[in-house]
Amino acid sequence: MKIGVFDSGLGGLTVVQAVTEVIKGAELFYIADTKNAPYGEKTTEQILQYSLDITQYLINKHQIDALIVACNTATSAAIKYLREQYPSLIIIGTEPGIKPAIEQTRTGKVGVLATPATLKGDKYQDLVNALSLQKDVTLFEQACPGLVEQIENGEAHTVKTKEMLESWLHPMRENGVDTIVLGCNDFPVI
Ligand code: DGL
């Protein structure tokens, strides 16, 4: 099986690592769209166009059987249209892990870190609406502009990155958040 995988940069490699542990013998083709990164601060229309272009390229060049959108931001903006456009292609997306967070929280307060575009997207809102019927929790949503660039530029562990994180996480700690969702696949790096 030929599987295409894409992300705006290197974050999707965290997904590739997980895929190679469970799927043996598949041929993987990875695209890091560093020319257009970061996606998280682009418009829905731009992210949609990048996603369509990459998918078409993977089909033309590598005849992929399946596509993994290894990016929360592109999944939020484009997966619905990709599935409409390519009905015979298996398409798998990436969504913030709110479900396990809701199951695990003891304080009922969950922080969600993601890119601005992911949090603005309808797909994210649909996920939150569906899951909030399961349990009464308070979500502290935090868009993290600039964080993906820090990570992709190899500056994940600098003072500037720590200060950015502190400014977002301090209010969560103050409010009793006990579970944090890493809603962008670059964030496991930090
Ligand atoms: N890695 C992408 C994600 O999972 C976002 C990175 C970006 O903003 O380009 O959301």
PDB file of C-alpha atoms and ligand atoms in Angstrom, residues 7-8 11-12 37-41 70-74 115 118 148 152 183-186, ligand 1:
ATOM      1  CA  ASP A   7       1.934  18.452   7.228  1.00  0.00           C
ATOM      2  CA  SER A   8       3.039  22.063   7.000  1.00  0.00           C
ATOM      3  CA  GLY A  11       5.268  18.058  13.186  1.00  0.00           C
ATOM      4  CA  GLY A  12       3.703  15.315  11.067  1.00  0.00           C
ATOM      5  CA  ALA A  37       4.210  27.077   6.770  1.00  0.00           C
ATOM      6  CA  PRO A  38       2.951  27.950   9.285  1.00  0.00           C
ATOM      7  CA  TYR A  39      -0.599  26.955   8.277  1.00  0.00           C
ATOM      8  CA  GLY A  40      -1.994  27.916  11.655  1.00  0.00           C
ATOM      9  CA  GLU A  41      -1.927  31.601  10.855  1.00  0.00           C
ATOM     10  CA  ALA A  70      -0.954  14.623   9.653  1.00  0.00           C
ATOM     11  CA  CYS A  71      -1.838  18.145  10.684  1.00  0.00           C
ATOM     12  CA  ASN A  72      -4.629  19.324  12.969  1.00  0.00           C
ATOM     13  CA  THR A  73      -4.847  22.659  11.160  1.00  0.00           C
ATOM     14  CA  ALA A  74      -5.197  21.177   7.658  1.00  0.00           C
ATOM     15  CA  THR A 115      -3.002  26.890  16.305  1.00  0.00           C
ATOM     16  CA  THR A 118      -7.590  24.973  14.300  1.00  0.00           C
ATOM     17  CA  VAL A 148       4.997  26.420  15.670  1.00  0.00           C
ATOM     18  CA  GLU A 152      10.180  24.404  13.408  1.00  0.00           C
ATOM     19  CA  GLY A 183      -3.873  20.065  19.661  1.00  0.00           C
ATOM     20  CA  CYS A 184      -1.036  20.563  17.199  1.00  0.00           C
ATOM     21  CA  ASN A 185       1.371  17.823  16.257  1.00  0.00           C
ATOM     22  CA  ASP A 186       4.417  20.048  16.733  1.00  0.00           C
TER      23      ASP A 186
HETATM   24  N1  DGL B   1       1.470  20.971  12.531  1.00  0.00           N
HETATM   25  C1  DGL B   1       0.229  21.649  12.348  1.00  0.00           C
HETATM   26  C2  DGL B   1      -0.876  21.167  13.273  1.00  0.00           C
HETATM   27  O1  DGL B   1      -0.867  20.029  13.705  1.00  0.00           O
HETATM   28  C3  DGL B   1       0.279  23.144  12.412  1.00  0.00           C
HETATM   29  C4  DGL B   1       1.528  23.808  12.108  1.00  0.00           C
HETATM   30  C5  DGL B   1       1.315  25.101  11.397  1.00  0.00           C
HETATM   31  O2  DGL B   1       0.744  26.058  11.976  1.00  0.00           O
HETATM   32  O3  DGL B   1       1.740  25.145  10.265  1.00  0.00           O
HETATM   33  O4  DGL B   1      -1.803  21.887  13.537  1.00  0.00           O
END
